[in-house]
Coordinates of C-alpha atoms and ligand atoms in Angstrom, one line a residue:
X102 CA 90.1 96.1 129.5
X103 CA 87.6 96.1 126.4
X104 CA 87.8 98.4 123.9
X105 CA 85.8 101.0 125.4
X106 CA 87.2 100.8 129.2
X107 CA 90.7 101.5 127.5
X108 CA 89.3 104.4 125.5
X109 CA 87.5 106.4 128.6
X110 CA 91.1 105.8 130.4
X111 CA 92.8 107.3 127.6
X112 CA 90.0 110.1 126.9
X113 CA 91.8 113.5 128.3
X114 CA 91.4 117.4 128.3
X115 CA 92.8 119.6 125.8
X116 CA 95.8 120.9 128.0
X117 CA 97.0 117.1 129.1
X118 CA 96.8 116.5 125.7
X119 CA 99.2 119.5 124.9
X120 CA 101.1 118.7 128.4
X121 CA 102.1 115.1 126.0
X122 CA 104.6 116.7 123.8
X123 CA 107.7 118.0 125.0
X124 CA 110.5 120.6 124.2
X125 CA 112.3 119.6 120.6
X126 CA 109.6 117.1 119.7
X127 CA 109.1 116.3 116.0
X128 CA 105.1 116.9 115.9
X129 CA 103.1 115.9 112.3
X130 CA 100.0 116.7 112.1
X131 CA 97.9 114.6 109.1
X132 CA 96.6 118.3 106.8
X133 CA 94.2 119.2 104.3
X134 CA 90.4 119.3 105.4
X135 CA 92.2 116.6 107.8
X136 CA 94.0 119.2 110.3
X137 CA 92.3 119.5 114.0
X138 CA 91.2 122.6 114.6
X139 CA 91.0 122.8 117.8
X140 CA 93.5 120.7 119.2
X141 CA 96.6 122.7 116.6
X142 CA 95.1 125.4 118.5
X143 CA 95.2 124.2 122.3
X144 CA 99.0 123.8 120.9
X145 CA 99.7 126.7 120.3
X146 CA 98.1 128.1 123.2
X147 CA 100.7 125.8 125.0
X148 CA 103.6 127.2 124.1
X149 CA 104.9 128.2 127.4
X150 CA 105.3 124.4 128.3
X151 CA 108.1 124.2 125.4
X152 CA 110.9 124.6 123.4
X153 CA 111.9 124.1 119.3
X154 CA 109.3 121.9 119.0
X155 CA 109.4 121.1 114.8
X156 CA 105.7 121.0 112.7
X157 CA 105.7 118.8 110.5
X158 CA 102.8 119.1 107.5
X159 CA 101.4 118.7 104.0
X160 CA 98.9 122.0 103.5
X161 CA 98.0 124.3 105.8
X162 CA 94.3 125.5 105.9
X163 CA 94.3 127.5 109.5
X164 CA 95.8 130.6 110.2
X165 CA 99.5 128.9 111.4
X166 CA 99.5 130.5 114.0
X167 CA 103.1 129.0 115.5
X168 CA 104.7 130.8 112.2
X169 CA 104.3 133.6 113.7
X170 CA 107.4 135.9 115.0
X171 CA 106.8 136.1 118.3
X172 CA 106.3 131.9 118.3
X173 CA 110.2 131.5 117.4
X174 CA 111.5 130.4 120.6
X175 CA 108.7 127.4 120.6
X176 CA 107.9 126.5 116.8
X177 CA 109.6 126.2 114.1
X178 CA 107.6 124.9 111.2
X179 CA 109.4 122.3 108.7
X180 CA 107.2 122.4 105.4
X181 CA 106.6 120.0 103.0
X182 CA 103.9 121.8 100.9
X183 CA 103.8 125.5 101.7
X184 CA 100.5 127.0 101.9
X185 CA 98.8 130.3 102.1
X186 CA 99.2 131.0 106.3
X187 CA 102.8 129.5 106.1
X188 CA 103.6 130.8 102.6
X189 CA 105.8 134.8 104.5
X190 CA 107.3 132.7 107.0
X191 CA 109.1 130.0 104.9
X192 CA 110.4 133.0 102.6
X193 CA 111.8 134.8 105.8
X194 CA 113.8 132.0 106.3
X195 CA 111.6 131.5 110.0
X196 CA 110.7 128.0 108.3
X197 CA 112.0 125.3 106.1
X198 CA 111.0 123.6 103.3
X199 CA 111.5 120.5 102.0
X200 CA 111.3 119.3 98.9
X201 CA 109.6 116.5 98.6
X202 CA 107.9 114.4 96.2
X203 CA 104.3 113.4 97.8
X204 CA 104.7 109.7 97.8
X205 CA 108.0 109.2 99.5
X206 CA 106.8 111.3 102.8
X207 CA 106.2 107.7 104.9
X208 CA 109.1 107.3 103.8
X209 CA 110.5 110.1 105.1
X210 CA 109.6 109.3 108.4
X211 CA 110.7 106.0 108.8
X212 CA 114.2 107.5 107.2
X213 CA 114.6 110.8 107.6
X214 CA 112.8 112.7 110.1
X215 CA 112.0 110.4 112.4
X216 CA 108.1 111.4 114.4
X217 CA 107.3 112.1 117.9
X218 CA 104.2 113.0 118.4
X219 CA 101.6 112.4 116.2
X220 CA 98.6 115.2 115.7
X221 CA 94.9 113.5 114.5
X222 CA 91.0 113.9 113.9
X223 CA 89.7 110.8 114.1
X224 CA 86.0 109.5 113.6
X225 CA 83.2 108.0 116.5
X226 CA 85.2 104.9 117.2
X227 CA 83.0 102.3 115.7
X228 CA 81.3 98.5 117.9
X229 CA 84.7 97.0 117.3
X230 CA 86.5 100.2 118.4
X231 CA 87.9 101.3 115.4
X232 CA 88.5 105.1 114.2
X233 CA 88.8 106.3 110.8
X234 CA 91.5 108.5 109.5
X235 CA 88.8 110.4 107.4
X236 CA 89.4 112.4 104.7
X237 CA 93.1 112.2 104.9
X238 CA 95.2 108.9 104.8
X239 CA 98.0 110.1 102.8
X240 CA 101.2 110.2 105.3
X241 CA 98.7 110.5 108.3
X242 CA 98.5 106.6 108.6
X243 CA 102.3 106.1 108.5
X244 CA 103.3 108.9 111.0
X245 CA 100.5 107.0 113.1
X246 CA 102.3 103.6 113.0
X247 CA 105.7 105.2 113.6
X248 CA 105.4 108.1 115.7
X249 CA 106.3 107.6 119.3
X250 CA 103.1 108.6 120.9
X251 CA 99.3 109.6 118.7
X252 CA 97.2 112.3 120.1
X253 CA 93.8 112.2 118.2
X254 CA 90.8 114.8 118.3
X255 CA 87.6 112.7 117.8
X256 CA 84.9 114.5 115.3
X257 CA 82.0 113.5 114.8
X258 CA 81.7 115.4 111.6
X259 CA 84.9 113.5 110.0
X260 CA 83.2 111.3 107.8
X261 CA 83.8 107.0 108.4
X262 CA 86.1 106.7 104.9
X263 CA 86.6 103.3 103.9
X264 CA 89.6 102.1 102.4
X265 CA 93.4 102.0 105.2
X266 CA 91.9 104.5 106.5
X267 CA 91.2 103.4 110.5
X268 CA 93.4 102.7 113.2
X269 CA 92.0 100.6 116.3
X270 CA 91.4 102.5 120.3
X271 CA 94.5 100.9 121.3
X272 CA 96.7 102.3 118.1
X273 CA 96.4 105.6 119.6
X274 CA 97.5 106.7 123.1
X275 CA 95.2 109.8 123.6
X276 CA 91.9 110.8 122.3
X277 CA 90.2 114.3 122.7
X278 CA 85.9 114.6 121.2
X279 CA 85.2 118.1 120.3
X280 CA 82.7 117.8 117.0
X281 CA 83.3 120.5 115.1
X282 CA 83.0 121.4 110.7
X283 CA 86.0 119.9 109.6
X284 CA 87.7 122.5 106.8
X285 CA 85.6 123.1 103.7
X286 CA 86.9 123.9 100.0
X287 CA 84.7 126.1 98.1
X288 CA 83.5 125.3 94.9
X289 CA 86.2 127.7 92.9
X290 CA 85.0 130.0 90.4
X291 CA 84.8 128.5 86.7
X292 CA 86.0 131.2 84.4
X293 CA 85.7 132.0 80.8
X294 CA 89.7 130.7 80.1
X295 CA 89.4 128.3 82.8
X296 CA 86.2 126.6 80.1
X297 CA 88.1 126.9 77.5
X298 CA 91.7 124.8 79.1
X299 CA 88.6 122.3 80.4
X300 CA 87.4 121.8 77.1
X301 CA 91.3 120.9 75.7
X302 CA 92.0 119.1 78.5
X303 CA 88.6 117.3 77.7
X304 CA 89.0 116.3 74.0
X305 CA 92.0 114.2 75.4
X306 CA 89.8 111.7 77.8
X307 CA 88.7 108.9 76.0
X308 CA 86.2 106.9 77.3
X309 CA 87.2 104.4 79.4
X310 CA 89.8 106.4 81.4
X311 CA 90.7 106.4 84.7
X312 CA 91.5 110.6 85.7
X313 CA 94.3 112.0 88.8
X314 CA 92.1 115.7 89.1
X315 CA 94.6 118.5 90.7
X316 CA 93.1 121.5 93.3
X317 CA 90.8 124.5 91.8
X318 CA 89.2 126.1 89.4
X319 CA 91.0 123.9 85.8
X320 CA 90.2 120.8 87.4
X321 CA 86.5 121.0 87.9
X322 CA 86.5 122.7 85.0
X323 CA 87.8 119.3 83.2
X324 CA 85.4 118.0 85.2
X325 CA 82.5 120.5 83.3
X326 CA 83.2 119.3 80.1
X327 CA 83.0 115.0 81.3
X328 CA 79.4 114.3 81.1
X329 CA 79.1 112.7 77.8
X330 CA 82.0 109.8 79.0
X331 CA 81.0 106.8 80.4
X332 CA 83.1 104.8 82.4
X333 CA 85.5 106.9 83.9
X334 CA 87.4 106.1 86.7
X335 CA 89.0 107.9 89.9
X336 CA 92.7 107.2 91.2
X337 CA 93.6 110.6 91.8
X338 CA 95.8 111.8 95.1
X339 CA 92.7 113.1 95.4
X340 CA 89.7 114.8 94.7
X341 CA 86.5 117.2 95.4
X342 CA 83.4 117.7 94.9
X343 CA 82.8 118.0 90.7
X344 CA 83.5 113.8 91.3
X345 CA 80.4 113.1 92.9
X346 CA 78.2 115.1 90.4
X347 CA 79.8 113.4 87.3
X348 CA 79.7 110.0 90.0
X349 CA 75.0 110.7 90.3
X350 CA 75.4 111.5 86.1
X351 CA 76.9 108.1 86.2
X352 CA 80.3 109.1 84.4
X353 CA 82.0 108.2 86.6
X354 CA 81.7 104.2 87.3
X355 CA 84.8 102.1 87.5
X356 CA 83.5 99.8 85.8
X357 CA 86.8 99.8 83.7
X358 CA 89.9 100.5 86.1
X359 CA 92.6 97.9 85.6
X360 CA 93.4 98.8 89.5
X361 CA 90.6 98.7 92.2
X362 CA 87.9 98.4 89.7
X363 CA 84.8 99.8 91.1
X364 CA 85.8 102.2 93.4
X365 CA 87.8 105.6 93.4
X366 CA 90.8 105.6 95.2
X367 CA 92.5 108.6 97.5
X368 CA 95.1 109.6 99.4
X369 CA 92.5 112.4 100.8
X370 CA 90.2 114.1 100.3
X371 CA 89.4 118.9 100.1
X372 CA 85.3 119.9 98.6
X373 CA 82.7 121.0 100.6
X374 CA 80.3 118.5 103.2
X375 CA 78.2 117.4 99.8
X376 CA 82.0 115.6 99.5
X377 CA 82.4 114.4 103.0
X378 CA 78.4 113.2 103.2
X379 CA 79.4 111.2 100.0
X380 CA 82.4 109.7 101.5
X381 CA 81.5 108.4 104.5
X382 CA 80.7 105.2 105.2
X383 CA 80.6 104.5 101.2
X384 CA 81.8 101.2 100.1
X385 CA 82.8 102.4 96.6
X386 CA 85.8 105.1 98.0
X387 CA 89.3 104.1 98.9
X388 CA 91.1 105.7 100.9
X389 CA 95.0 104.6 101.6
X390 CA 98.5 105.6 102.0
X391 CA 100.1 108.1 99.3
X392 CA 103.3 105.4 99.0
X393 CA 100.0 103.0 97.1
X394 CA 97.7 106.0 95.6
X395 CA 100.8 108.1 94.2
X396 CA 103.6 105.6 93.6
X397 CA 104.4 105.5 90.0
X398 CA 104.7 101.8 90.3
X399 CA 101.5 101.5 91.5
X400 CA 99.7 104.1 89.2
X401 CA 102.0 102.4 85.8
X402 CA 99.7 99.7 86.1
X403 CA 96.3 101.3 85.3
X404 CA 95.6 101.6 81.6
X405 CA 94.8 104.4 80.4
X406 CA 95.3 106.5 83.3
X407 CA 94.9 111.3 82.7
X408 CA 96.7 113.3 85.0
X409 CA 95.2 116.2 84.8
X410 CA 97.8 119.2 87.2
X411 CA 98.8 122.9 86.6
X412 CA 101.7 125.4 86.9
X413 CA 103.3 128.7 87.4
X414 CA 105.4 129.1 85.0
X415 CA 106.6 126.5 81.6
X416 CA 109.7 127.1 79.5
X417 CA 110.6 127.3 75.6
X418 CA 112.3 123.8 76.6
X419 CA 109.1 122.1 78.6
X420 CA 110.6 122.4 81.7
X421 CA 107.6 122.9 84.4
X422 CA 108.1 125.5 87.7
X423 CA 105.1 124.6 89.8
X424 CA 105.8 125.5 93.0
X425 CA 108.2 129.0 93.6
X426 CA 108.0 132.0 92.0
X427 CA 111.2 133.0 91.1
X428 CA 113.2 132.3 94.8
X429 CA 109.5 131.6 97.0
X430 CA 107.8 129.2 97.5
X431 CA 103.9 129.2 96.9
X432 CA 103.3 125.4 97.3
X433 CA 104.6 122.2 97.2
X434 CA 105.7 119.3 94.5
X435 CA 102.6 117.6 96.1
X436 CA 101.1 114.8 93.9
X437 CA 102.2 116.2 90.4
X438 CA 105.6 114.1 88.8
X439 CA 104.1 111.6 91.0
X440 CA 101.3 110.7 88.3
X441 CA 103.8 112.4 85.5
X442 CA 106.0 109.7 85.6
X443 CA 103.3 106.8 86.8
X444 CA 101.3 108.7 83.5
X445 CA 104.4 108.1 81.2
X446 CA 105.1 104.5 82.1
X447 CA 101.5 103.7 81.8
X448 CA 99.9 101.7 78.9
X449 CA 98.0 104.7 76.8
X450 CA 98.9 107.0 79.5
X451 CA 98.3 110.3 79.4
X452 CA 99.9 113.7 81.2
X453 CA 98.9 117.9 80.8
X454 CA 100.0 120.3 82.7
X455 CA 97.0 122.9 82.1
X456 CA 97.5 126.6 82.5
X457 CA 95.9 130.2 81.8
X458 CA 98.1 131.6 79.2
X459 CA 99.3 134.7 81.3
X460 CA 99.0 135.5 85.0
X461 CA 96.4 138.0 85.0
X462 CA 96.9 139.3 81.5
X463 CA 100.2 140.8 82.9
X464 CA 102.7 138.0 81.7
X465 CA 102.9 134.9 79.9
X466 CA 103.3 132.1 81.7
X467 CA 105.0 130.4 78.9
X468 CA 108.9 132.4 79.0
X469 CA 112.3 131.3 77.4
X470 CA 113.6 130.7 80.5
X471 CA 111.7 130.2 83.8
X472 CA 112.7 132.9 86.4
X473 CA 115.5 133.4 88.0
X474 CA 116.0 130.6 91.6
X475 CA 112.6 129.3 90.7
X476 CA 112.6 125.3 91.1
X477 CA 112.0 122.8 88.6
X478 CA 109.3 120.5 89.8
X479 CA 108.0 118.7 86.2
X480 CA 111.7 118.2 83.8
X481 CA 111.7 117.6 80.4
X482 CA 111.8 114.5 80.1
X483 CA 109.0 113.8 81.8
X484 CA 105.9 116.5 80.9
X485 CA 104.3 115.6 78.1
X486 CA 101.0 118.0 76.6
X487 CA 100.9 121.3 77.4
X488 CA 97.0 122.9 77.1
X489 CA 96.6 126.4 77.4
X490 CA 93.2 128.2 76.6
X491 CA 94.7 128.7 73.2
X492 CA 95.8 124.8 72.0
X493 CA 97.2 121.6 73.6
X494 CA 101.1 121.3 73.0
X495 CA 102.0 117.7 73.1
X496 CA 106.0 118.6 73.6
X497 CA 106.7 114.3 74.3
X498 CA 109.4 113.1 71.7
X499 CA 109.9 116.3 70.2
X500 CA 113.1 117.8 69.2
X501 CA 113.5 121.3 71.1
X502 CA 113.1 123.1 68.2
X503 CA 109.6 121.1 68.1
X504 CA 109.1 122.2 71.4
X505 CA 109.4 125.9 71.3
X506 CA 107.4 126.3 67.7
X507 CA 103.9 124.2 69.5
X508 CA 104.5 126.1 73.0
X509 CA 104.8 129.7 71.0
X510 CA 101.9 128.6 69.4
X511 CA 99.3 128.3 72.2
X512 CA 100.8 131.3 74.2
X513 CA 99.1 133.6 74.5
X514 CA 98.7 136.2 71.2
X515 CA 100.2 139.5 73.2
X516 CA 103.2 137.9 73.7
X517 CA 104.3 135.0 70.4
X518 CA 106.2 137.6 68.7
X519 CA 108.9 138.3 71.6
X520 CA 108.4 134.0 72.1
X521 CA 108.8 134.1 68.1
X522 CA 112.4 136.3 67.9
X523 CA 113.8 134.4 71.0
X524 CA 113.0 130.8 68.8
X525 CA 114.3 132.4 66.1
X526 CA 117.8 133.6 67.6
X527 CA 118.0 130.4 69.9
X528 CA 117.4 127.5 66.8
X529 CA 119.4 129.8 64.0
X530 CA 114.9 130.1 62.5
X531 CA 112.9 132.4 60.4
X532 CA 109.7 130.6 62.4
X533 CA 106.0 132.9 62.1
X534 CA 103.0 131.9 62.8
Ligands
COA74 N1 104.7 134.8 88.2 C1 103.9 135.5 89.0 N2 103.0 134.6 89.4 C2 102.1 133.6 89.5 C3 102.3 132.7 87.6 C4 103.8 133.6 87.9 N3 103.9 132.6 86.0 N4 102.2 131.8 87.6 C5 100.9 132.6 88.9 N5 101.5 133.3 89.7 C6 100.6 134.5 91.0 C7 98.9 133.8 91.0 O1 98.6 135.4 90.3 C8 98.1 133.7 92.0 O2 98.8 134.8 93.3 P1 98.1 135.0 93.9 O3 97.7 134.1 94.5 O4 98.5 136.2 94.4 O5 96.5 135.7 93.1 C9 99.1 132.5 93.1 O6 100.5 132.1 91.9 C10 99.0 131.2 92.5 O7 98.4 131.2 91.0 P2 96.8 130.2 90.4 O8 96.4 130.5 89.2 O9 95.7 131.7 90.9 O10 97.0 128.9 91.7 P3 96.1 127.8 91.8 O11 94.9 127.8 92.5 O12 95.6 127.8 90.2 O13 97.0 126.6 91.8 C11 99.4 125.8 91.5 C12 98.4 126.9 90.7 C13 100.9 125.4 90.4 C14 100.1 126.9 92.7 C15 99.0 124.2 91.9 O14 98.4 123.9 91.0 C16 100.2 124.3 92.4 O15 100.5 123.9 93.5 N6 100.6 122.8 91.9 C17 102.0 122.0 92.3 C18 101.3 120.5 93.3 C19 100.0 119.7 92.4 O16 100.4 119.5 91.2 N7 100.0 118.7 92.6 C20 99.4 117.5 92.8 C21 97.7 118.1 92.7 S1 96.8 118.3 94.8

């Protein structure tokens, strides 16, 4: 049988595809911009066919209807990274959260969370019968290789990314065809505070460095201050439109990278159509599984790697809370610790946690003690640089007393007196600024 005949035989309606899921199955969804909208909707619409289906994924982009209260008989969500549409269900204990480093998710699927069904979105098959997982290879490829059943939505809008992104038609059990624009992440608004933070972060980046950047206004602000740099590279869990602009200006060329010279490496992509068109069939972008991209042992081989991520709170010891507000889980560990640790082991590696000094001017994000029941994401032994719009605190190798002083110096001036009081009480000091 040719791959074309095989593809035709496996082509089903949405209802037929959704019927392949059985009660009590564990179903893994491709996430972020790769989440297959219509296929997910079809599974929700087919709810009466099943009970107790466990839905596992990281970043949700859709409305996550399977988390609604009236769905509890049919679905239970197990979140590896909470998003706006899943936060309420997790906080009300109608859904679960599994803490994990991103690079270990494929291992979880191998050892702790065996996958019954993988739900993915792919590009059209090429002439050899291969489809590309496009914007999300990260844990999606492992889920496909480990699942008993793989169901793929084939979508002409999914870019055909290169790297380890391919599956052959023979490796997929069922196809549904639906061309619809994939999820986009609009460019964030960069305000004055983000610009100041971006300027300080950019001062820590040298010509020839390789970057990891998270999502949001701060990474984008950092990129906007790098236009005068030379020979930058990308080895990042994900990247967005800002990287395309710097590539087009010739600032990012990946020439000085130690690993994958000449190539940008990522596990997933989130941005606008501009990004998706840029990566389509682009041999300079290689999409790889997350147990490669985010593995600290791989990251440490990249000399001069700089990771830039954000957080919710930092205490005066340098403990970083990045995923919960008190007890309420609002995101996940993601790749933050993977890159903080990888960068800390790399030759001339640096990790930056950058954040505004306050939450909308109301509370300080630098605090004497983290909120009760909050989870520490990056430990005080792993932390390196903290940046706010008031400057840079370099914490690695510093005593608790020195850390506390350095952090107070970059706190918002309205909260410094309070922090100084706590510092002087704790360290029997008479520190002032
Ligand atoms: N106390 C109370 N609320 C706080 C807070 C604090 N100290 N810090 C932030 N918040 C609130 C904000 O007000 C905002 O609320 P809103 O949604 O109601 O406006 C919300 O938390 C998110 O904060 P914001 O600053 O808008 O978030 P962001 O989009 O810049 O993301 C993180 C910041 C920390 C949530 C995000 O970077 C993250 O999830 N990091 C962990 C994972 C990671 O680093 N992965 C690697 C890169 S992909």
